[in-house]
Amino acid sequence: MSHTVAEKILQAHTDEEITGAGQIVNCRVSLVLANDITAPLAIKSFKGMAASKVFDKDKVALVCDHFTPNKDIDSAEQVKGVREFAREMGITHYYEGGNVGVEHALLPELGLVGPRDIVVGADSHTCTYGGLGAFATGMGSTDIAGAMALGETWFKVPPTIRVEYTGTLEPFVGAKDLILHLIGRIGVSGALYRALEFCGPVIDGLSIEGRMTMANMAIEAGGKVGLFPADEKTLAYCAAAGRHGDKPLKADPGAVYEQDISLSVSGMPPQVACPHLPENVRPVDELGDLRLDQVVIGSCTNGRIEDMREAAAILKGRKADKNVRLIVLPATPRIWRQAMDEGLFDIFMDAGAVVGPPTCGPCLGGHMGILAGGERCLATTNRNFRGRMGSLQSEVYLSSPAVAAASAVAGVIFNPAKL
Amino acid sequence: MLVNGNAHKVGAHIDTDAIIPARFLVTTDAEVLGANCMEGLTPGWVGRVKKNDILVAEENFGCGSSREHAPIAILGAGIPVVVAKSFARIFYRNGFNMGLVLLEVGDDIEKLRDGDELEVDTDAGRIRNKTTGVEIICAKVPPFMQELLDAGGLVPYVKKRLADMR
């Protein structure tokens, strides 16, 4: 039978025959992930299950990236508990301190995720690895505890929405704009319980980092996974990350899709999501004069080296507006060093930016850039729910690194093409 | 289980940051989380809730992050049942795993208003609106998930499987 990408991956991890959407199957998992917020609950459930060891100490990743470097005593206590559990279980992939990065930027660069893998993570943006052709999805801590103990979990086979992108991208328009545009069109529950499968010439032309930016936000449309085919670019990325034996992956001809969406991107301007939902998407030029207090460039969506370069290309020789706090957070230590070696930090600092350590920090209103009442922030992150970055009376807008950098300079939300 | 309580109705796309903002995620304690339930929606919201009251929501309830603290906060606030037009998928799994009863009713959600007095029969999947006299039958839980519920949730289910493997 012909399978979608989602069905194909699930089939590779189960002995049951996948016959179509709606079926519930048990699948073996390739990697199980939790972070400093979700691991404490997972450990509680793991003990409640009377589990004495993890199914494979090389296939569990614990990444303390949200409130780290620990923002207060309570978060330090939580991380301490995770650290002790990692030690007790002999977990190979435990990260905090100098080796930690934002989990969804870190695991791909370490070669821990790749095509045909099933990855479950106690973090909703686990779907990022769909950019590499992995069936990767977020779950709660107790589901993750079960997967840590058993090495398998259950899935309802999702119907798939295929999204084809055609046309030619305008300058300063990229992956973030493509995914924001889609969410604007289908809404925050437009892909609820569904798999998104991306294809078309624009997708073929995207870098792996760009594909991960898009897959990252599948959850913002309610999607279970955001899947890309694995092509030569994917294999080259995975080989460079130290993986061996990955093979190309694409949907079978004749696979059944619940819905087909075709989007032409020619002439599409940069996109911005307005408060307080990622579906409130508008072309940047229609926003008028929106003064900014803060701009954040980083996160699991846009904290990779290409994002740093995109921001630096615009900030070079320019200064952030005096009323804007510009915060740049490269997402992993490797990206941090690379940005430093390429001289990007000189550009950021000359522009008046604060360059911080890799952390999820401000994205979820944790620390390192919290908003006061009445403040407005433009961020390259993935969520703009009310109060997400601080006060319930603050506002968060979402954009690409190019728009964020141009807006930091202009002091208002601004189209980089007009700078 | 028979639950009698008043409906507290919220809108569409209530995200987990609204249910329990990230600043409270430095604990896993149900009582502390419960005391701050919906603090990201309306500060002080939990003050209006009595034990066994019922949360009623429009579509896509629980969207956003995977934090299991969200169903724990709702339970901690004394709410044993959420009735929604639809649920976000991670929240749906989390609710079941935590023992929070989730009932999906689609467009029938319009028959439940803020403040209505409800009686919910969670086993039969039936909601009686005592204020209006209207009755709603909910979508059935998939058999596999019912099996998990019958086992007492995912924790006892995995515990039993691990014991069987030994």
XYZ file of C-alpha atoms in Angstrom:
585
model
C 0.000 0.000 0.000
C 1.110 3.577 -0.716
C 2.188 5.576 2.320
C 2.598 9.239 3.179
C 5.906 10.238 4.783
C 4.290 10.009 8.230
C 2.891 6.521 7.577
C 6.170 5.352 6.086
C 8.144 6.299 9.189
C 5.591 4.812 11.596
C 5.600 1.599 9.530
C 9.401 1.355 9.889
C 8.987 1.242 13.693
C 6.165 -1.258 14.148
C 5.385 -4.857 13.212
C 1.697 -4.022 12.753
C 0.606 -3.111 9.243
C -0.246 0.558 8.837
C -3.499 0.686 6.921
C -4.381 4.360 7.179
C -5.317 7.356 9.271
C -7.032 6.810 12.611
C -5.364 3.486 13.390
C -3.666 3.270 16.794
C -0.215 1.660 16.697
C 2.594 1.013 19.126
C 5.949 2.128 17.745
C 9.548 1.786 18.872
C 11.154 5.183 19.413
C 14.604 6.321 18.295
C 15.104 9.053 20.887
C 13.254 10.350 23.948
C 13.742 13.942 25.103
C 12.879 16.095 28.101
C 14.046 19.473 29.412
C 14.493 21.173 32.777
C 10.782 22.048 33.024
C 9.313 18.753 31.836
C 11.896 16.222 33.060
C 11.067 16.709 36.777
C 7.464 15.560 36.153
C 8.677 12.764 33.862
C 11.010 11.525 36.593
C 8.113 11.590 39.078
C 5.991 9.457 36.716
C 8.966 7.201 35.884
C 9.361 6.398 39.586
C 5.584 5.961 39.875
C 5.859 3.309 37.150
C 8.404 1.525 39.367
C 10.835 1.691 36.449
C 14.404 1.051 37.521
C 16.248 1.856 34.300
C 15.740 3.664 31.011
C 15.241 1.467 27.934
C 18.552 2.627 26.407
C 20.855 5.112 28.097
C 22.117 6.316 24.698
C 18.608 7.085 23.451
C 17.409 9.452 26.152
C 18.375 13.128 25.989
C 17.915 15.459 28.961
C 18.563 19.065 28.000
C 18.358 21.767 30.672
C 17.780 24.773 28.446
C 14.641 26.630 29.552
C 15.446 28.371 32.829
C 19.214 27.886 32.576
C 21.615 29.289 33.582
C 19.320 28.642 36.568
C 17.277 31.776 37.127
C 16.338 31.182 40.769
C 16.507 28.689 43.630
C 13.444 26.717 42.516
C 14.755 26.198 38.993
C 18.181 25.269 40.390
C 16.495 22.610 42.556
C 14.652 21.246 39.517
C 17.843 21.015 37.454
C 19.615 19.386 40.386
C 16.961 16.667 40.392
C 17.360 16.113 36.646
C 21.155 15.994 36.956
C 20.968 13.392 39.733
C 18.519 11.271 37.723
C 20.797 11.442 34.657
C 23.726 10.292 36.782
C 21.727 7.514 38.441
C 20.514 6.195 35.075
C 23.885 6.652 33.361
C 22.301 8.784 30.660
C 24.824 9.625 27.937
C 23.128 12.725 26.555
C 22.725 15.022 29.531
C 23.333 18.710 28.847
C 23.632 21.778 31.041
C 26.169 24.533 31.455
C 28.870 24.846 28.807
C 27.572 22.093 26.536
C 23.907 23.027 26.586
C 22.034 24.610 23.730
C 18.377 25.123 22.933
C 17.313 21.485 22.604
C 15.901 21.587 19.070
C 18.970 23.330 17.709
C 21.319 21.142 19.738
C 20.140 17.593 18.963
C 20.297 17.920 15.144
C 23.812 19.373 15.243
C 24.940 16.506 17.516
C 23.603 14.006 14.969
C 21.092 12.587 17.462
C 18.122 12.922 15.095
C 17.710 12.123 11.404
C 15.464 10.791 8.661
C 13.077 7.904 9.511
C 13.653 8.383 13.245
C 10.742 8.571 15.651
C 11.513 11.176 18.287
C 9.214 11.956 21.196
C 9.963 14.892 23.430
C 8.354 16.526 26.431
C 8.427 19.800 24.562
C 5.903 20.843 21.956
C 8.570 22.047 19.508
C 10.023 18.557 19.201
C 8.347 18.666 15.768
C 11.417 20.648 14.598
C 13.180 17.419 13.560
C 10.545 16.948 10.847
C 12.900 19.237 8.920
C 15.246 16.253 8.700
C 12.484 13.779 7.822
C 11.963 12.500 11.376
C 8.509 11.731 12.794
C 9.056 13.956 15.806
C 6.346 15.143 18.131
C 5.749 16.702 21.519
C 4.086 14.852 24.379
C 3.601 15.406 28.075
C 5.987 14.268 30.775
C 4.136 11.069 31.692
C 4.011 9.871 28.074
C 7.729 10.589 27.939
C 8.288 8.650 31.171
C 6.507 5.680 29.586
C 8.685 5.952 26.469
C 11.841 6.248 28.607
C 10.894 3.028 30.407
C 9.554 0.967 27.492
C 11.307 2.382 24.413
C 7.956 2.588 22.684
C 4.762 4.586 22.708
C 1.378 4.643 21.008
C 0.329 6.880 18.141
C -2.888 7.482 16.302
C -1.850 7.482 12.627
C -2.549 11.068 11.540
C -4.257 12.100 8.323
C -1.837 14.183 6.255
C -2.260 17.635 4.766
C 0.179 18.109 1.884
C 1.409 21.669 1.396
C 3.139 22.544 -1.843
C 5.055 25.797 -2.232
C 5.701 27.087 -5.759
C 7.078 30.281 -7.257
C 10.126 32.377 -6.432
C 10.972 33.908 -3.061
C 11.482 37.663 -2.926
C 14.611 39.100 -1.277
C 14.387 39.095 2.556
C 11.673 36.433 2.446
C 12.387 32.924 3.701
C 11.396 29.905 5.756
C 9.805 31.855 8.636
C 7.610 33.791 6.235
C 6.547 30.551 4.509
C 5.352 28.936 7.726
C 3.755 32.113 9.123
C 1.872 32.552 5.864
C 0.531 28.990 6.086
C -0.547 29.361 9.738
C -2.233 32.642 8.815
C -4.161 30.792 6.153
C -5.193 27.604 7.994
C -5.303 28.929 11.565
C -3.927 27.667 14.880
C -6.131 24.581 14.763
C -5.970 24.137 10.976
C -3.799 21.025 11.261
C -5.174 19.744 14.581
C -4.297 16.022 15.035
C -2.824 16.052 11.508
C 0.536 15.647 9.849
C 1.762 18.448 7.617
C 3.906 17.286 4.711
C 5.803 19.987 2.834
C 6.869 19.736 -0.805
C 7.423 21.687 -4.003
C 10.291 23.548 -5.667
C 10.524 26.211 -2.948
C 10.939 23.486 -0.314
C 13.560 21.681 -2.431
C 15.497 24.944 -2.555
C 15.378 25.580 1.204
C 18.350 24.862 3.433
C 18.034 22.245 6.186
C 18.046 25.028 8.778
C 15.154 26.713 6.968
C 13.227 23.451 6.892
C 13.716 23.074 10.643
C 12.391 26.622 11.145
C 9.229 25.612 9.304
C 8.808 22.207 10.946
C 9.281 23.891 14.339
C 6.028 25.792 13.920
C 3.849 22.875 12.737
C 2.516 22.730 16.304
C 1.362 26.359 16.002
C -1.177 25.097 13.462
C -2.094 22.283 15.871
C -0.110 19.727 13.838
C 1.295 16.505 15.238
C 4.308 16.611 12.928
C 5.667 18.838 10.147
C 7.456 16.571 7.719
C 9.921 17.201 4.944
C 11.257 14.621 2.517
C 14.886 13.652 3.168
C 16.959 14.547 0.106
C 20.662 14.945 -0.665
C 20.833 18.105 1.427
C 19.400 16.199 4.393
C 21.875 13.377 3.969
C 24.799 15.810 3.676
C 23.652 17.615 6.853
C 23.301 14.351 8.770
C 26.659 13.013 7.559
C 28.349 16.256 8.640
C 26.716 15.788 12.063
C 28.415 12.385 12.309
C 25.531 10.089 11.374
C 25.966 7.054 9.134
C 23.600 5.076 6.934
C 20.740 7.570 6.503
C 18.788 7.116 3.284
C 16.532 9.414 1.250
C 12.862 9.470 2.178
C 9.782 10.619 0.308
C 6.109 9.773 0.097
C 4.995 6.876 -2.114
C 3.263 7.758 -5.373
C -0.458 7.294 -4.768
C -0.288 8.024 -1.017
C -3.616 9.276 0.329
C -3.845 12.878 1.541
C -6.732 14.374 3.423
C -6.143 17.771 1.886
C -3.835 19.431 -0.653
C -2.830 23.051 -0.255
C -0.840 24.860 -2.921
C 0.747 28.215 -2.193
C 2.484 30.437 -4.723
C 5.084 32.594 -3.009
C 6.034 34.885 -5.896
C 5.576 38.483 -4.809
C 4.908 37.510 -1.172
C 6.289 40.152 1.248
C 7.760 39.345 4.699
C 5.089 38.120 7.122
C 4.491 39.091 10.768
C 2.248 37.359 13.326
C 0.418 39.895 15.495
C -0.863 39.468 19.075
C -2.096 37.227 20.541
C -2.075 34.164 18.268
C 0.382 32.898 15.628
C -2.503 32.880 13.116
C -2.887 36.673 13.168
C -0.498 37.005 10.247
C -0.170 40.128 8.112
C 2.275 41.424 5.499
C 4.867 43.608 7.245
C 3.973 46.728 5.263
C 0.367 46.712 6.463
C 1.253 47.097 10.127
C 1.709 50.855 10.279
C 3.873 52.598 12.843
C 4.266 50.083 15.670
C 6.945 51.278 18.091
C 9.063 48.573 19.714
C 10.612 48.270 23.164
C 12.447 45.012 22.572
C 13.647 42.744 19.777
C 14.730 39.147 20.443
C 16.689 37.138 17.877
C 17.168 33.491 18.840
C 15.185 30.389 19.961
C 14.574 26.920 18.547
C 12.828 28.566 15.608
C 15.479 31.065 14.519
C 18.621 30.806 16.640
C 20.837 28.954 14.137
C 23.895 30.242 12.313
C 21.994 31.172 9.137
C 19.637 33.236 11.302
C 22.591 34.972 12.973
C 24.072 35.761 9.541
C 20.721 37.014 8.241
C 20.406 39.425 11.172
C 24.049 40.504 10.962
C 23.797 41.275 7.240
C 21.157 43.870 8.075
C 22.703 45.193 11.288
C 26.175 45.655 9.769
C 27.141 49.320 9.995
C 23.809 50.208 11.600
C 22.603 50.820 15.134
C 19.507 49.652 16.941
C 17.093 52.467 17.759
C 17.882 53.973 21.172
C 14.467 52.943 22.507
C 14.891 49.288 21.543
C 16.595 46.634 23.658
C 18.083 44.216 21.120
C 18.795 40.747 22.546
C 20.632 38.119 20.481
C 20.791 34.532 21.736
C 22.687 32.068 19.508
C 21.003 28.738 20.172
C 23.960 26.424 20.866
C 27.607 26.694 21.954
C 28.728 25.695 18.448
C 26.594 28.403 16.845
C 27.831 30.865 19.470
C 31.487 30.141 18.670
C 30.850 30.204 14.941
C 29.081 33.572 15.172
C 31.971 34.885 17.265
C 34.594 33.554 14.835
C 32.762 35.047 11.856
C 32.814 38.467 13.525
C 29.041 38.617 13.897
C 29.300 39.600 17.566
C 31.242 42.739 16.587
C 28.347 43.648 14.318
C 25.751 42.901 17.003
C 27.615 44.771 19.716
C 28.342 47.742 17.468
C 24.607 47.844 16.818
C 24.017 48.032 20.577
C 22.801 44.467 21.084
C 23.164 42.298 24.161
C 24.578 38.902 23.173
C 23.459 36.263 25.659
C 24.156 32.570 26.234
C 22.151 29.808 24.549
C 18.825 29.562 26.414
C 15.077 29.414 25.755
C 14.876 32.194 28.384
C 12.726 35.043 27.088
C 10.677 33.044 24.535
C 8.469 31.594 27.277
C 8.786 34.474 29.698
C 11.370 32.585 31.732
C 14.191 35.093 32.086
C 16.735 37.163 30.094
C 14.252 39.580 28.539
C 10.869 39.717 30.297
C 8.362 42.356 29.204
C 6.691 44.946 31.451
C 3.069 46.033 31.080
C 2.455 48.070 27.922
C 5.682 46.938 26.263
C 5.878 45.619 22.713
C 8.396 43.059 21.465
C 9.203 41.641 18.045
C 10.759 38.180 18.360
C 11.985 35.472 16.011
C 10.387 32.926 18.342
C 7.267 30.838 17.713
C 4.492 31.943 20.097
C 2.828 35.254 20.809
C 0.132 34.176 23.262
C -0.977 36.859 25.684
C 1.575 37.176 28.461
C 3.949 34.673 26.811
C 7.036 36.861 27.374
C 5.966 38.543 30.600
C 3.169 40.921 31.581
C -0.370 40.116 30.433
C -0.436 43.723 29.219
C 2.574 43.235 26.910
C 2.509 42.374 23.203
C 4.618 39.937 21.172
C 4.931 39.989 17.385
C 6.696 37.207 15.456
C 8.904 37.511 12.379
C 12.047 36.344 10.579
C 15.525 37.443 11.730
C 15.715 39.867 8.771
C 12.527 41.688 9.762
C 13.548 41.608 13.434
C 16.948 43.160 12.683
C 15.507 45.834 10.388
C 12.848 46.642 12.972
C 15.432 46.994 15.742
C 17.155 49.627 13.594
C 13.952 51.428 12.612
C 12.458 51.304 16.121
C 9.182 50.205 14.532
C 8.168 46.972 12.792
C 9.824 47.427 9.426
C 10.387 45.786 6.048
C 14.131 45.113 5.545
C 13.716 45.787 1.825
C 12.925 49.417 2.689
C 15.786 50.034 5.108
C -18.127 9.068 38.130
C -20.939 11.587 38.607
C -19.816 15.214 38.845
C -22.122 18.037 39.890
C -20.877 21.592 39.575
C -21.133 24.951 37.894
C -19.745 25.669 34.432
C -16.882 28.129 34.035
C -16.808 28.947 30.359
C -13.716 30.165 28.511
C -13.119 30.993 24.834
C -11.335 29.371 21.885
C -7.609 28.530 21.661
C -6.950 28.778 25.399
C -3.225 28.018 25.458
C -1.208 26.360 28.191
C 0.553 29.675 28.947
C -2.916 30.984 29.867
C -3.711 27.880 31.937
C -0.432 28.053 33.854
C 2.160 30.704 32.916
C 5.803 29.608 32.662
C 6.852 31.533 35.765
C 4.982 28.937 37.846
C 6.785 25.982 36.230
C 9.476 25.906 38.885
C 7.403 23.379 40.829
C 5.511 20.144 40.172
C 3.282 20.574 43.254
C -0.424 20.235 42.310
C -1.620 22.527 45.089
C 0.710 25.387 44.136
C -0.065 24.952 40.429
C -3.805 24.755 41.191
C -3.707 28.008 43.146
C -2.442 29.696 39.969
C -4.739 27.984 37.457
C -5.749 30.317 34.563
C -3.529 33.047 35.967
C -2.464 33.784 32.381
C -6.085 34.292 31.345
C -7.570 36.320 34.205
C -5.537 36.966 37.351
C -7.417 35.637 40.382
C -9.617 33.387 38.173
C -9.281 30.414 40.476
C -10.993 32.373 43.273
C -14.378 31.819 41.613
C -14.000 28.027 41.365
C -15.564 25.617 43.866
C -14.510 21.985 44.187
C -16.041 19.797 41.423
C -16.883 22.738 39.189
C -16.565 22.100 35.471
C -14.440 23.935 32.926
C -16.190 24.528 29.599
C -14.170 25.711 26.592
C -14.505 26.472 22.908
C -12.238 24.869 20.263
C -8.582 23.816 20.551
C -8.445 23.951 24.351
C -4.915 23.490 25.728
C -2.965 24.488 22.613
C 0.679 25.478 22.876
C 3.325 23.918 25.055
C 3.427 20.284 26.207
C 3.556 21.208 29.898
C 1.749 18.552 31.919
C 1.549 21.228 34.595
C -1.575 22.455 32.749
C -3.890 19.499 33.507
C -2.276 19.242 36.951
C -3.149 22.907 37.633
C -6.769 22.328 36.557
C -7.052 19.265 38.805
C -5.271 21.163 41.573
C -7.925 23.882 41.306
C -10.545 21.234 42.114
C -11.868 20.808 38.570
C -12.228 17.117 37.600
C -13.760 17.549 34.110
C -13.168 19.750 31.067
C -15.824 19.888 28.348
C -14.666 21.467 25.091
C -15.661 21.873 21.482
C -12.238 20.325 20.723
C -8.872 19.775 22.421
C -5.287 20.350 21.302
C -3.663 16.939 20.883
C -0.798 17.089 23.406
C -3.163 18.398 26.074
C -5.628 15.617 25.243
C -3.041 12.898 25.955
C -1.818 14.716 29.046
C -5.324 15.037 30.456
C -5.906 11.310 30.172
C -2.525 10.501 31.659
C -3.203 12.760 34.651
C -6.739 11.491 35.281
C -8.447 14.708 34.164
C -11.645 13.763 32.324
C -11.897 15.405 28.895
C -15.176 15.409 27.003
C -15.328 16.569 23.400
C -18.774 17.793 22.325
C -18.278 19.756 19.070
C -20.963 22.329 18.287
C -23.045 21.226 21.283
C -20.710 23.442 23.304
C -23.169 26.279 22.517
C -25.660 24.559 24.846
C -23.427 25.227 27.851
C -23.169 28.749 29.266
C -21.017 30.292 31.944
C -22.604 29.671 35.341
C -24.931 26.841 34.225
C -25.386 24.060 36.738
C -24.196 20.780 35.196
C -24.287 17.105 36.007
C -21.669 15.049 34.157
C -21.765 11.265 34.000
C -18.180 10.627 32.899
C -18.646 6.877 32.305
C -21.675 7.329 30.057
C -20.243 10.476 28.461
C -23.454 12.376 29.210
C -23.834 16.000 30.299
C -27.098 17.264 31.780
C -27.521 21.018 31.897
C -29.700 21.373 34.987
C -30.202 25.089 34.327
C -31.678 24.631 30.846
C -32.746 20.971 30.956
C -30.705 20.158 27.824
C -28.769 16.885 27.598
C -25.579 16.309 25.564
C -24.027 12.999 24.551
C -20.243 13.220 24.063
C -18.003 11.600 21.454
C -16.826 8.149 22.581
C -13.271 7.689 23.835
C -11.261 5.479 21.386
C -11.120 1.854 22.686
C -7.355 1.901 23.245
C -7.602 5.039 25.368
C -10.510 3.507 27.283
C -8.189 0.573 28.036
C -5.646 3.026 29.464
C -8.362 4.663 31.563
C -9.565 1.275 32.787
C -6.012 0.452 33.844
C -6.093 3.619 35.953
C -3.990 5.742 33.576
C -0.617 5.454 31.880
C 1.452 5.157 35.073
C -0.241 1.941 36.325
C -0.434 0.665 32.715
C 3.345 0.940 32.228
C 3.957 -0.326 35.763
C 2.023 -3.495 34.945
C 3.815 -3.975 31.622
C 7.208 -3.585 33.292
C 6.207 -6.067 35.997
C 5.060 -8.553 33.323
C 8.439 -8.222 31.578
C 10.366 -9.134 34.725
